[in-house]
mmCIF file of C-alpha atoms in Angstrom:
data_model
loop_
_atom_site.group_PDB
_atom_site.id
_atom_site.type_symbol
_atom_site.label_atom_id
_atom_site.label_comp_id
_atom_site.label_asym_id
_atom_site.label_seq_id
_atom_site.Cartn_x
_atom_site.Cartn_y
_atom_site.Cartn_z
ATOM 1 C CA SER A 1 11.026 8.872 -17.778
ATOM 2 C CA GLY A 2 7.699 7.088 -18.632
ATOM 3 C CA ALA A 3 7.225 3.394 -18.121
ATOM 4 C CA GLY A 4 3.842 1.284 -18.302
ATOM 5 C CA GLU A 5 1.171 2.603 -19.751
ATOM 6 C CA TYR A 6 -0.175 4.244 -16.863
ATOM 7 C CA PHE A 7 2.386 5.928 -14.929
ATOM 8 C CA GLU A 8 5.456 7.652 -15.091
ATOM 9 C CA PHE A 9 8.535 7.551 -11.823
ATOM 10 C CA SER A 10 8.389 10.762 -10.025
ATOM 11 C CA ALA A 11 12.365 11.832 -10.557
ATOM 12 C CA PRO A 12 11.929 14.877 -9.147
ATOM 13 C CA ALA A 13 10.557 13.922 -6.026
ATOM 14 C CA GLY A 14 12.775 10.935 -6.203
ATOM 15 C CA ALA A 15 15.601 12.962 -5.961
ATOM 16 C CA ARG A 16 14.453 14.227 -2.530
ATOM 17 C CA LEU A 17 13.063 11.023 -1.257
ATOM 18 C CA GLY A 18 15.867 8.408 -1.898
ATOM 19 C CA ASN A 19 17.771 9.751 -0.228
ATOM 20 C CA LEU A 20 19.045 7.999 3.239
ATOM 21 C CA SER A 21 16.620 10.529 5.440
ATOM 22 C CA GLY A 22 13.678 10.398 3.221
ATOM 23 C CA ILE A 23 14.196 6.415 3.429
ATOM 24 C CA ARG A 24 14.464 6.547 7.457
ATOM 25 C CA PHE A 25 11.873 8.545 7.288
ATOM 26 C CA LEU A 26 9.708 5.929 5.882
ATOM 27 C CA GLU A 27 10.560 3.385 8.274
ATOM 28 C CA GLU A 28 10.049 5.237 11.045
ATOM 29 C CA MET A 29 6.451 5.490 9.427
ATOM 30 C CA MET A 30 6.483 1.692 8.999
ATOM 31 C CA HIS A 31 7.083 1.232 12.815
ATOM 32 C CA LEU A 32 3.907 3.442 13.729
ATOM 33 C CA ASP A 33 1.263 1.103 13.142
ATOM 34 C CA ALA A 34 3.606 -2.390 13.259
ATOM 35 C CA LYS A 35 3.132 -5.160 15.656
ATOM 36 C CA GLY A 36 4.416 -8.483 15.794
ATOM 37 C CA THR A 37 0.507 -9.939 15.640
ATOM 38 C CA ARG A 38 -0.107 -13.697 13.677
ATOM 39 C CA THR A 39 -3.363 -13.944 11.667
ATOM 40 C CA ARG A 40 -4.688 -16.509 9.967
ATOM 41 C CA ASP A 41 -3.500 -15.405 6.203
ATOM 42 C CA ARG A 42 0.293 -15.403 6.880
ATOM 43 C CA PRO A 43 2.204 -18.416 5.736
ATOM 44 C CA ARG A 44 3.094 -20.738 8.743
ATOM 45 C CA ASP A 45 6.526 -21.300 7.921
ATOM 46 C CA ARG A 46 7.025 -17.519 7.867
ATOM 47 C CA ALA A 47 7.975 -15.657 11.173
ATOM 48 C CA VAL A 48 6.020 -12.404 12.098
ATOM 49 C CA PRO A 49 8.629 -9.168 11.131
ATOM 50 C CA GLU A 50 9.238 -6.440 13.879
ATOM 51 C CA HIS A 51 11.365 -4.474 11.912
ATOM 52 C CA PHE A 52 11.843 -3.076 8.258
ATOM 53 C CA GLN A 53 14.599 -2.388 6.621
ATOM 54 C CA VAL A 54 13.403 0.161 2.868
ATOM 55 C CA THR A 55 15.730 -0.539 0.371
ATOM 56 C CA CYS A 56 14.285 1.918 -2.454
ATOM 57 C CA ILE A 57 10.767 4.231 -2.613
ATOM 58 C CA ALA A 58 9.705 5.438 -5.822
ATOM 59 C CA PRO A 59 7.114 8.065 -5.926
ATOM 60 C CA ILE A 60 4.676 6.971 -9.218
ATOM 61 C CA THR A 61 2.606 9.354 -10.882
ATOM 62 C CA PHE A 62 -0.534 7.927 -12.458
ATOM 63 C CA ARG A 63 -1.983 10.454 -14.695
ATOM 64 C CA GLN A 64 -5.236 8.460 -15.965
ATOM 65 C CA VAL A 65 -5.840 6.872 -12.900
ATOM 66 C CA ALA A 66 -5.286 10.373 -10.966
ATOM 67 C CA ARG A 67 -7.860 11.648 -13.271
ATOM 68 C CA ARG A 68 -10.475 9.287 -12.536
ATOM 69 C CA PHE A 69 -9.801 9.345 -8.730
ATOM 70 C CA HIS A 70 -9.979 13.274 -8.243
ATOM 71 C CA GLY A 71 -13.084 12.692 -10.665
ATOM 72 C CA ALA A 72 -15.082 10.369 -8.427
ATOM 73 C CA ALA A 73 -13.942 12.428 -5.293
ATOM 74 C CA PRO A 74 -17.826 13.059 -3.502
ATOM 75 C CA LYS A 75 -19.076 16.646 -3.936
ATOM 76 C CA ARG A 76 -19.745 16.060 0.523
ATOM 77 C CA PRO A 77 -17.114 13.955 1.778
ATOM 78 C CA THR A 78 -17.402 13.115 5.617
ATOM 79 C CA ALA A 79 -15.265 16.042 8.084
ATOM 80 C CA VAL A 80 -13.360 13.287 8.851
ATOM 81 C CA PRO A 81 -12.135 9.786 8.041
ATOM 82 C CA PRO A 82 -13.711 7.635 10.299
ATOM 83 C CA SER A 83 -10.573 5.353 11.074
ATOM 84 C CA CYS A 84 -7.854 8.387 11.200
ATOM 85 C CA GLU A 85 -4.858 8.620 13.375
ATOM 86 C CA ALA A 86 -3.707 11.691 13.704
ATOM 87 C CA VAL A 87 -0.055 11.037 14.225
ATOM 88 C CA THR A 88 -0.213 8.409 11.443
ATOM 89 C CA ARG A 89 -1.974 11.397 9.108
ATOM 90 C CA LYS A 90 0.538 13.285 9.919
ATOM 91 C CA TRP A 91 3.282 11.348 8.816
ATOM 92 C CA ALA A 92 1.682 10.630 5.653
ATOM 93 C CA ASN A 93 0.900 13.909 4.545
ATOM 94 C CA GLN A 94 4.824 14.871 5.288
ATOM 95 C CA LEU A 95 5.583 11.983 2.944
ATOM 96 C CA LEU A 96 3.043 13.284 0.177
ATOM 97 C CA ARG A 97 4.012 16.653 0.544
ATOM 98 C CA ALA A 98 8.237 15.476 -0.077
ATOM 99 C CA ALA A 99 7.155 14.220 -3.363
ATOM 100 C CA LYS A 100 5.143 17.088 -3.736
ATOM 101 C CA PHE A 101 1.694 15.401 -4.233
ATOM 102 C CA PRO A 102 -1.355 16.863 -2.709
ATOM 103 C CA GLU A 103 -1.805 16.086 1.061
ATOM 104 C CA LEU A 104 -4.630 13.944 2.119
ATOM 105 C CA ALA A 105 -8.508 15.321 1.711
ATOM 106 C CA CYS A 106 -11.256 14.679 3.974
ATOM 107 C CA GLY A 107 -12.183 11.013 3.534
ATOM 108 C CA GLU A 108 -8.558 9.976 2.147
ATOM 109 C CA GLU A 109 -6.233 8.131 3.942
ATOM 110 C CA LEU A 110 -2.425 6.512 3.107
ATOM 111 C CA LEU A 111 -2.896 2.637 3.006
ATOM 112 C CA TRP A 112 -0.485 -0.681 2.286
ATOM 113 C CA HIS A 113 -1.043 -3.053 -0.228
ATOM 114 C CA GLY A 114 1.626 -5.750 -0.573
ATOM 115 C CA THR A 115 1.786 -8.053 -3.126
ATOM 116 C CA SER A 116 4.011 -9.715 -5.557
ATOM 117 C CA ALA A 117 6.270 -8.143 -8.087
ATOM 118 C CA GLU A 118 4.230 -9.660 -10.758
ATOM 119 C CA SER A 119 1.114 -8.108 -9.905
ATOM 120 C CA SER A 120 2.768 -5.013 -9.076
ATOM 121 C CA VAL A 121 3.874 -4.990 -13.028
ATOM 122 C CA CYS A 122 0.354 -5.228 -13.548
ATOM 123 C CA ILE A 123 -0.420 -2.069 -11.432
ATOM 124 C CA THR A 124 2.096 -0.050 -12.963
ATOM 125 C CA LYS A 125 -0.109 -0.944 -16.189
ATOM 126 C CA PHE A 126 -3.596 -0.612 -15.293
ATOM 127 C CA GLY A 127 -3.829 0.302 -11.856
ATOM 128 C CA PHE A 128 -6.240 -1.756 -9.571
ATOM 129 C CA ASP A 129 -8.275 -4.225 -10.627
ATOM 130 C CA HIS A 130 -10.583 -5.791 -8.360
ATOM 131 C CA THR A 131 -11.456 -8.948 -10.736
ATOM 132 C CA LYS A 132 -8.112 -9.828 -9.794
ATOM 133 C CA SER A 133 -8.842 -10.832 -6.276
ATOM 134 C CA ARG A 134 -7.527 -13.978 -5.094
ATOM 135 C CA ARG A 135 -8.812 -13.621 -1.801
ATOM 136 C CA SER A 136 -12.578 -12.846 -1.386
ATOM 137 C CA PRO A 137 -14.135 -12.496 2.473
ATOM 138 C CA VAL A 138 -16.329 -10.128 1.433
ATOM 139 C CA GLY A 139 -16.313 -10.927 -2.237
ATOM 140 C CA GLN A 140 -14.025 -9.669 -5.131
ATOM 141 C CA ALA A 141 -12.181 -5.921 -4.045
ATOM 142 C CA VAL A 142 -8.795 -4.698 -3.811
ATOM 143 C CA TYR A 143 -7.753 -4.851 -0.251
ATOM 144 C CA PHE A 144 -5.518 -2.084 1.868
ATOM 145 C CA ALA A 145 -4.358 -1.889 5.566
ATOM 146 C CA GLU A 146 -3.228 0.684 8.069
ATOM 147 C CA SER A 147 -0.535 -1.780 9.536
ATOM 148 C CA ILE A 148 2.499 -2.825 7.592
ATOM 149 C CA SER A 149 2.514 -5.719 9.120
ATOM 150 C CA LYS A 150 -0.566 -6.936 7.732
ATOM 151 C CA ALA A 151 0.400 -5.721 4.034
ATOM 152 C CA ASP A 152 3.794 -7.481 4.322
ATOM 153 C CA GLU A 153 1.340 -10.799 4.538
ATOM 154 C CA TYR A 154 0.663 -10.885 0.926
ATOM 155 C CA THR A 155 4.506 -10.167 -0.041
ATOM 156 C CA GLU A 156 6.672 -12.732 -1.522
ATOM 157 C CA ARG A 157 9.791 -14.055 0.953
ATOM 158 C CA ASP A 158 12.365 -12.351 -0.835
ATOM 159 C CA HIS A 159 11.256 -9.698 -3.148
ATOM 160 C CA LYS A 160 9.162 -7.635 -0.885
ATOM 161 C CA THR A 161 7.295 -5.009 -2.559
ATOM 162 C CA ALA A 162 4.670 -2.797 -0.898
ATOM 163 C CA TRP A 163 2.043 0.098 -2.107
ATOM 164 C CA LEU A 164 1.557 3.314 -0.571
ATOM 165 C CA VAL A 165 -2.035 4.077 -2.145
ATOM 166 C CA ARG A 166 -4.543 6.861 -1.979
ATOM 167 C CA VAL A 167 -7.581 5.429 -0.576
ATOM 168 C CA ARG A 168 -11.390 7.059 -0.336
ATOM 169 C CA VAL A 169 -13.201 5.689 2.429
ATOM 170 C CA ASN A 170 -15.595 8.097 3.984
ATOM 171 C CA GLU A 171 -18.931 6.303 5.034
ATOM 172 C CA PRO A 172 -17.624 2.728 4.832
ATOM 173 C CA ALA A 173 -20.247 -0.586 5.541
ATOM 174 C CA VAL A 174 -18.225 -1.701 8.590
ATOM 175 C CA SER A 175 -18.093 -5.318 9.774
ATOM 176 C CA SER A 176 -16.400 -5.959 13.306
ATOM 177 C CA ALA A 177 -17.322 -9.971 12.882
ATOM 178 C CA THR A 178 -14.768 -12.246 13.114
ATOM 179 C CA ASP A 179 -16.023 -13.963 9.396
ATOM 180 C CA PRO A 180 -17.604 -11.514 7.657
ATOM 181 C CA ARG A 181 -18.346 -13.669 4.700
ATOM 182 C CA SER A 182 -21.972 -14.154 6.265
ATOM 183 C CA SER A 183 -22.718 -10.661 5.994
ATOM 184 C CA ARG A 184 -21.263 -10.338 2.437
ATOM 185 C CA SER A 185 -24.460 -9.512 0.589
ATOM 186 C CA THR A 186 -25.446 -6.675 2.943
ATOM 187 C CA LEU A 187 -21.954 -5.781 3.059
ATOM 188 C CA ARG A 188 -21.258 -4.841 -0.425
ATOM 189 C CA GLN A 189 -24.989 -3.248 -1.338
ATOM 190 C CA ARG A 190 -24.056 -0.870 1.768
ATOM 191 C CA ALA A 191 -20.557 -0.301 -0.010
ATOM 192 C CA GLU A 192 -22.425 0.165 -3.566
ATOM 193 C CA GLN A 193 -24.095 2.727 -2.531
ATOM 194 C CA SER A 194 -21.158 4.871 -0.869
ATOM 195 C CA THR A 195 -18.040 5.043 -2.175
ATOM 196 C CA GLY A 196 -17.268 1.502 -2.837
ATOM 197 C CA CYS A 197 -15.583 0.796 0.863
ATOM 198 C CA ILE A 198 -16.367 -1.719 3.303
ATOM 199 C CA LEU A 199 -13.848 -1.724 6.306
ATOM 200 C CA LEU A 200 -12.738 -5.117 8.171
ATOM 201 C CA ASP A 201 -12.693 -3.954 11.183
ATOM 202 C CA ARG A 202 -10.848 -7.366 13.273
ATOM 203 C CA GLN A 203 -9.141 -4.968 15.378
ATOM 204 C CA ALA A 204 -12.182 -4.686 16.947
ATOM 205 C CA ALA A 205 -13.138 -8.042 17.037
ATOM 206 C CA VAL A 206 -10.326 -10.051 17.674
ATOM 207 C CA GLY A 207 -7.551 -7.367 18.463
ATOM 208 C CA THR A 208 -5.547 -7.934 15.005
ATOM 209 C CA PHE A 209 -5.680 -5.578 12.097
ATOM 210 C CA ARG A 210 -8.030 -3.479 10.717
ATOM 211 C CA GLU A 211 -8.391 -3.841 6.580
ATOM 212 C CA TRP A 212 -10.623 -1.470 3.445
ATOM 213 C CA ALA A 213 -12.093 -3.628 1.105
ATOM 214 C CA MET A 214 -12.499 -1.589 -1.866
ATOM 215 C CA ILE A 215 -14.902 -2.575 -5.286
ATOM 216 C CA ASP A 216 -14.695 -0.116 -6.958
ATOM 217 C CA GLY A 217 -10.691 1.472 -8.107
ATOM 218 C CA ALA A 218 -11.927 4.555 -9.145
ATOM 219 C CA GLN A 219 -11.553 5.315 -5.251
ATOM 220 C CA THR A 220 -7.786 4.406 -5.069
ATOM 221 C CA LEU A 221 -4.557 5.653 -6.571
ATOM 222 C CA PRO A 222 -1.187 4.294 -5.960
ATOM 223 C CA VAL A 223 1.408 7.089 -5.558
ATOM 224 C CA PHE A 224 4.314 5.352 -3.647
ATOM 225 C CA MET A 225 6.261 2.043 -4.776
ATOM 226 C CA VAL A 226 8.259 0.790 -1.828
ATOM 227 C CA THR A 227 10.697 -2.214 -1.602
ATOM 228 C CA TYR A 228 12.222 -3.386 1.444
ATOM 229 C CA LYS A 229 13.420 -6.137 3.498
ATOM 230 C CA ALA A 230 11.464 -7.455 6.841
ATOM 231 C CA SER A 231 12.770 -9.399 9.648
ATOM 232 C CA THR A 232 12.147 -10.188 13.570
ATOM 233 C CA THR A 233 15.350 -8.767 14.909
ATOM 234 C CA PRO A 234 16.698 -5.508 14.189
ATOM 235 C CA PHE A 235 18.947 -4.361 11.113
ATOM 236 C CA ARG A 236 22.619 -3.388 11.327
ATOM 237 C CA ASP A 237 22.175 0.130 10.027
ATOM 238 C CA ASP A 238 26.074 0.423 8.203
ATOM 239 C CA ARG A 239 23.987 2.511 5.155
ATOM 240 C CA ASP A 240 25.369 5.640 3.425
ATOM 241 C CA ASP A 241 24.108 7.526 0.192
ATOM 242 C CA SER A 242 26.634 5.206 -2.068
ATOM 243 C CA TRP A 243 24.320 1.880 -0.365
ATOM 244 C CA VAL A 244 20.932 4.474 -1.430
ATOM 245 C CA ALA A 245 22.007 4.948 -5.050
ATOM 246 C CA GLU A 246 23.317 1.274 -5.527
ATOM 247 C CA ASN A 247 20.034 0.163 -4.423
ATOM 248 C CA SER A 248 17.921 2.565 -6.682
ATOM 249 C CA ARG A 249 19.734 1.476 -9.357
ATOM 250 C CA PHE A 250 19.533 -2.396 -8.885
ATOM 251 C CA PHE A 251 15.603 -1.341 -8.027
ATOM 252 C CA VAL A 252 14.990 0.197 -11.855
ATOM 253 C CA SER A 253 17.065 -2.845 -13.742
ATOM 254 C CA VAL A 254 15.021 -5.669 -11.495
ATOM 255 C CA TYR A 255 11.790 -3.915 -12.588
ATOM 256 C CA LYS A 256 12.567 -3.309 -16.347
ATOM 257 C CA GLN A 257 13.258 -6.954 -15.992
ATOM 258 C CA TYR A 258 9.659 -7.763 -14.422
ATOM 259 C CA GLN A 259 8.542 -5.194 -17.180
ATOM 260 C CA ARG A 260 9.698 -6.739 -20.214
ATOM 261 C CA ARG A 261 9.081 -10.257 -18.830
ATOM 262 C CA TRP A 262 5.264 -9.638 -18.146
ATOM 263 C CA GLY A 263 4.528 -6.276 -19.268
ATOM 264 C CA SER A 264 3.747 -7.039 -22.474
#
């Protein structure tokens, strides 16, 4: 059924991914790149989680945004995405196939974007808008991470929402500086000449994470909305299919409440 201006929940895909095996598959995928590394962006009173439990995964179809994304594809993308991890990419494509979405093309990655429930409503109505960015090491942009550990820094404490997004990252402007603000104008100029992508490689600089700053929203396509819990200790896994169904109903009811509150 439709929801919001641009998107609809993909019911057939949800039927396959919304079972316990699909949820556990996503949890394993989250743990592939998770690491207990603290950065300056994590609130001091929030511990670094090492364990994640998905409560709901909702495949999303953005029809207008998808047309814009595919219409903006470069004629000659790079042969190999510069940040591609073979194992992670294999799992990402398996997840996309389960939802009957196209696999990642050359120059694309499936990346995380952590945000608040309120911001998620805006995303479902308008897609990603880089002018709404509140953090700007390289100016206004939408930021994505390959690790859920990094994306988790920008979620709410109790209602954790993250997006899995197809992002066109070929030929990025690359910065491995600890603080890229000193070269902001040069990075943005180089990015604007390509796909509007800046790779902030703090993993190479200080051993933390890699992030992608996108200054062109046409190069991003949200495909999954994920709600989850995070903890420093393992979760007790006594879930069954009735638990999954109950959480899915709760997710839809809560989302509709948010939409009525902020969607107008």
